[in-house]
Tab-separated table of C-alpha atoms in Angstrom:
chain	number	residue	atom	x	y	z
A	1	UNK	CA	-8.965	-11.577	16.301
A	2	UNK	CA	-12.117	-10.489	18.150
A	3	UNK	CA	-10.163	-10.199	21.388
A	4	UNK	CA	-7.472	-8.148	19.669
A	5	UNK	CA	-10.104	-5.737	18.401
A	6	UNK	CA	-11.729	-5.381	21.821
A	7	UNK	CA	-15.015	-7.196	21.103
A	8	UNK	CA	-14.481	-10.079	23.537
A	9	UNK	CA	-12.395	-10.857	26.597
A	10	UNK	CA	-10.858	-14.242	27.395
A	11	UNK	CA	-10.686	-15.586	30.954
A	12	UNK	CA	-8.372	-18.530	31.497
A	13	UNK	CA	-10.364	-21.602	32.551
A	14	UNK	CA	-13.666	-19.750	32.341
A	15	UNK	CA	-14.405	-18.885	28.731
A	16	UNK	CA	-14.769	-16.044	26.276
A	17	UNK	CA	-17.131	-13.171	27.040
A	18	UNK	CA	-18.517	-10.241	25.068
A	19	UNK	CA	-16.628	-7.156	26.208
A	20	UNK	CA	-18.508	-4.689	28.403
A	21	UNK	CA	-16.798	-1.747	26.731
A	22	UNK	CA	-17.644	-0.224	23.376
A	23	UNK	CA	-15.715	-1.371	20.333
A	24	UNK	CA	-12.458	0.572	19.945
A	25	UNK	CA	-11.901	2.719	16.882
A	26	UNK	CA	-9.812	1.304	14.023
A	27	UNK	CA	-6.920	3.572	15.014
A	28	UNK	CA	-7.062	2.343	18.629
A	29	UNK	CA	-7.238	-1.251	17.464
A	30	UNK	CA	-4.190	-0.755	15.235
A	31	UNK	CA	-2.200	0.606	18.180
A	32	UNK	CA	-3.222	-2.327	20.354
A	33	UNK	CA	-1.874	-5.062	18.120
A	34	UNK	CA	0.677	-4.869	15.303
A	35	UNK	CA	-0.340	-6.335	11.956
A	36	UNK	CA	1.343	-8.219	9.149
A	37	UNK	CA	-0.172	-9.005	5.781
A	38	UNK	CA	-0.513	-12.107	3.678
A	39	UNK	CA	-1.191	-11.492	-0.015
A	40	UNK	CA	-1.890	-14.535	-2.170
A	41	UNK	CA	-3.304	-15.455	-5.566
A	42	UNK	CA	-6.167	-17.277	-3.851
A	43	UNK	CA	-6.766	-19.145	-0.609
A	44	UNK	CA	-8.379	-22.026	-2.502
A	45	UNK	CA	-5.221	-23.941	-3.456
A	46	UNK	CA	-4.174	-26.160	-0.559
A	47	UNK	CA	-0.578	-24.936	-0.571
A	48	UNK	CA	-1.622	-21.283	-0.443
A	49	UNK	CA	-3.957	-22.012	2.462
A	50	UNK	CA	-1.236	-23.947	4.308
A	51	UNK	CA	1.133	-20.984	3.918
A	52	UNK	CA	-1.573	-18.773	5.430
A	53	UNK	CA	-1.941	-21.149	8.390
A	54	UNK	CA	1.804	-20.945	8.994
A	55	UNK	CA	1.868	-17.154	8.769
A	56	UNK	CA	-1.096	-16.939	11.137
A	57	UNK	CA	0.457	-19.397	13.611
A	58	UNK	CA	3.786	-17.571	13.799
A	59	UNK	CA	2.095	-14.161	13.744
A	60	UNK	CA	-0.098	-15.023	16.712
A	61	UNK	CA	2.869	-16.366	18.679
A	62	UNK	CA	4.666	-13.060	18.079
A	63	UNK	CA	1.609	-10.953	18.956
A	64	UNK	CA	0.627	-9.951	15.408
A	65	UNK	CA	-2.750	-9.981	13.749
A	66	UNK	CA	-2.721	-11.174	10.128
A	67	UNK	CA	-4.526	-9.220	7.397
A	68	UNK	CA	-5.290	-11.311	4.292
A	69	UNK	CA	-5.827	-10.173	0.706
A	70	UNK	CA	-6.349	-12.097	-2.531
A	71	UNK	CA	-5.124	-10.995	-5.938
A	72	UNK	CA	-7.683	-13.173	-7.749
A	73	UNK	CA	-4.851	-14.430	-9.979
A	74	UNK	CA	-4.233	-10.907	-11.321
A	75	UNK	CA	-0.743	-9.365	-11.516
A	76	UNK	CA	-2.024	-5.755	-11.306
A	77	UNK	CA	-4.155	-6.674	-8.269
A	78	UNK	CA	-1.067	-8.010	-6.506
A	79	UNK	CA	0.602	-4.617	-6.807
A	80	UNK	CA	-2.581	-2.844	-5.643
A	81	UNK	CA	-2.984	-5.136	-2.626
A	82	UNK	CA	0.589	-4.434	-1.500
A	83	UNK	CA	-0.087	-0.692	-1.795
A	84	UNK	CA	-3.273	-1.049	0.272
A	85	UNK	CA	-1.462	-3.035	2.945
A	86	UNK	CA	1.231	-0.385	3.242
A	87	UNK	CA	-1.328	2.455	3.299
A	88	UNK	CA	-3.354	0.887	6.120
A	89	UNK	CA	-0.316	0.529	8.383
A	90	UNK	CA	0.541	-3.140	8.055
A	91	UNK	CA	4.139	-3.695	9.207
A	92	UNK	CA	5.140	-6.005	6.327
A	93	UNK	CA	3.764	-8.619	3.943
A	94	UNK	CA	4.306	-12.277	3.159
A	95	UNK	CA	3.612	-12.500	-0.578
A	96	UNK	CA	2.633	-15.701	-2.375
A	97	UNK	CA	3.422	-14.088	-5.704
A	98	UNK	CA	1.852	-14.499	-9.107
A	99	UNK	CA	3.926	-16.361	-11.697
A	100	UNK	CA	5.748	-13.773	-13.793
A	101	UNK	CA	6.058	-13.457	-17.549
A	102	UNK	CA	9.604	-13.026	-18.750
A	103	UNK	CA	10.162	-9.554	-20.082
A	104	UNK	CA	7.656	-8.010	-17.639
A	105	UNK	CA	9.351	-5.349	-15.549
A	106	UNK	CA	9.386	-6.568	-11.977
A	107	UNK	CA	7.822	-3.838	-9.832
A	108	UNK	CA	9.093	-5.421	-6.576
A	109	UNK	CA	12.672	-4.541	-7.545
A	110	UNK	CA	11.834	-0.810	-7.674
A	111	UNK	CA	8.646	-0.174	-5.719
A	112	UNK	CA	7.814	-0.653	-2.029
A	113	UNK	CA	11.529	-0.597	-1.156
A	114	UNK	CA	10.711	0.963	2.233
A	115	UNK	CA	8.149	-1.764	2.941
A	116	UNK	CA	9.171	-5.285	4.068
A	117	UNK	CA	7.970	-7.943	1.607
A	118	UNK	CA	9.016	-11.603	1.822
A	119	UNK	CA	8.195	-13.693	-1.267
A	120	UNK	CA	7.062	-17.286	-0.766
A	121	UNK	CA	7.831	-20.087	-3.235
A	122	UNK	CA	7.252	-18.587	-6.708
A	123	UNK	CA	10.297	-16.338	-6.379
A	124	UNK	CA	12.295	-14.972	-9.280
A	125	UNK	CA	15.687	-13.244	-8.900
A	126	UNK	CA	14.396	-10.092	-10.633
A	127	UNK	CA	12.195	-9.455	-7.559
A	128	UNK	CA	15.275	-8.702	-5.419
A	129	UNK	CA	13.446	-9.491	-2.176
A	130	UNK	CA	13.964	-11.833	0.742
A	131	UNK	CA	12.323	-15.137	-0.115
A	132	UNK	CA	11.486	-18.612	1.045
A	133	UNK	CA	11.316	-21.475	-1.437
A	134	UNK	CA	9.822	-24.859	-0.591
A	135	UNK	CA	11.692	-28.085	-1.238
A	136	UNK	CA	9.901	-28.533	-4.536
A	137	UNK	CA	12.294	-31.178	-5.825
A	138	UNK	CA	11.302	-33.588	-3.059
A	139	UNK	CA	7.642	-32.554	-3.325
A	140	UNK	CA	7.588	-33.433	-7.046
A	141	UNK	CA	9.419	-36.668	-6.387
A	142	UNK	CA	7.131	-37.737	-3.524
A	143	UNK	CA	3.918	-36.879	-5.418
A	144	UNK	CA	5.084	-38.903	-8.407
A	145	UNK	CA	6.193	-41.770	-6.161
A	146	UNK	CA	2.765	-41.794	-4.525
A	147	UNK	CA	1.104	-42.237	-7.926
A	148	UNK	CA	3.603	-44.949	-8.874
A	149	UNK	CA	2.848	-46.748	-5.584
A	150	UNK	CA	-0.830	-46.753	-6.606
A	151	UNK	CA	0.082	-48.604	-9.809
A	152	UNK	CA	-0.112	-45.580	-12.106
A	153	UNK	CA	2.441	-45.614	-14.901
A	154	UNK	CA	1.409	-42.945	-17.424
A	155	UNK	CA	1.782	-39.867	-15.254
A	156	UNK	CA	1.554	-36.413	-16.802
A	157	UNK	CA	3.153	-33.265	-15.411
A	158	UNK	CA	1.336	-29.945	-15.734
A	159	UNK	CA	3.564	-26.890	-15.786
A	160	UNK	CA	3.435	-23.249	-16.711
A	161	UNK	CA	4.395	-22.358	-20.248
A	162	UNK	CA	8.080	-21.590	-20.737
A	163	UNK	CA	7.213	-17.885	-20.555
A	164	UNK	CA	5.938	-18.400	-16.986
A	165	UNK	CA	8.682	-20.778	-15.898
A	166	UNK	CA	10.052	-20.409	-12.381
A	167	UNK	CA	12.382	-22.306	-10.093
A	168	UNK	CA	9.635	-23.898	-7.991
A	169	UNK	CA	7.967	-25.615	-10.938
A	170	UNK	CA	11.301	-26.506	-12.544
A	171	UNK	CA	12.380	-28.200	-9.300
A	172	UNK	CA	9.104	-30.162	-9.126
A	173	UNK	CA	9.694	-31.332	-12.692
A	174	UNK	CA	13.169	-32.571	-11.736
A	175	UNK	CA	11.660	-34.504	-8.812
A	176	UNK	CA	8.991	-35.974	-11.098
A	177	UNK	CA	11.632	-37.112	-13.561
A	178	UNK	CA	13.825	-38.611	-10.832
A	179	UNK	CA	10.934	-40.638	-9.374
A	180	UNK	CA	10.204	-42.084	-12.824
A	181	UNK	CA	13.877	-42.967	-13.330
A	182	UNK	CA	14.113	-44.604	-9.881
A	183	UNK	CA	11.066	-46.742	-10.723
A	184	UNK	CA	12.507	-47.744	-14.102
A	185	UNK	CA	9.719	-45.893	-15.927
A	186	UNK	CA	10.502	-43.962	-19.101
A	187	UNK	CA	10.504	-40.186	-19.059
A	188	UNK	CA	8.160	-39.160	-21.880
A	189	UNK	CA	8.511	-35.458	-22.823
A	190	UNK	CA	5.042	-35.493	-24.423
A	191	UNK	CA	3.560	-36.032	-20.947
A	192	UNK	CA	4.756	-32.586	-19.858
A	193	UNK	CA	1.750	-30.401	-20.541
A	194	UNK	CA	2.160	-26.623	-20.491
A	195	UNK	CA	-0.704	-24.289	-19.657
A	196	UNK	CA	-0.967	-20.532	-19.314
């Protein structure tokens, strides 16, 4: 990132050196290297951070710098961060979206239509955007199997309330249930704990 902004120069086999020229202006820097954005609820969850690492890896291979923004788990902030990304000239955004409440009008279906946004994992059809969904069924199954392999038998499943339900979590729940069935353990609905 420092090299892309003109602060340092890299010399193959020699090292990295502070650039002898003055720092370029923001406009010059933007022309030098295209940018994509990554907007997420938070970088603290492991999965969110791993998505960032993937975006950064592919972005760097394609010659893009990645701009990162957090929504701090706030739906209105998500919308604002996308607007900021578009305003500052980012070419498109990978969005690890907030879980949606049913009945909430989905702004992605109507706004930012001229701005490329790809939704990762917590996608809902009302968003009407390109999306990428993880194999959550196998993830739920493997996590549950790991706990079963450790001798655990009373395994709870935390999920969003039904109002916040989405395909990713529903698929994880199916994987959880299948792992219990494969191990001959009973599926106990009371062990599914909803939170908001």
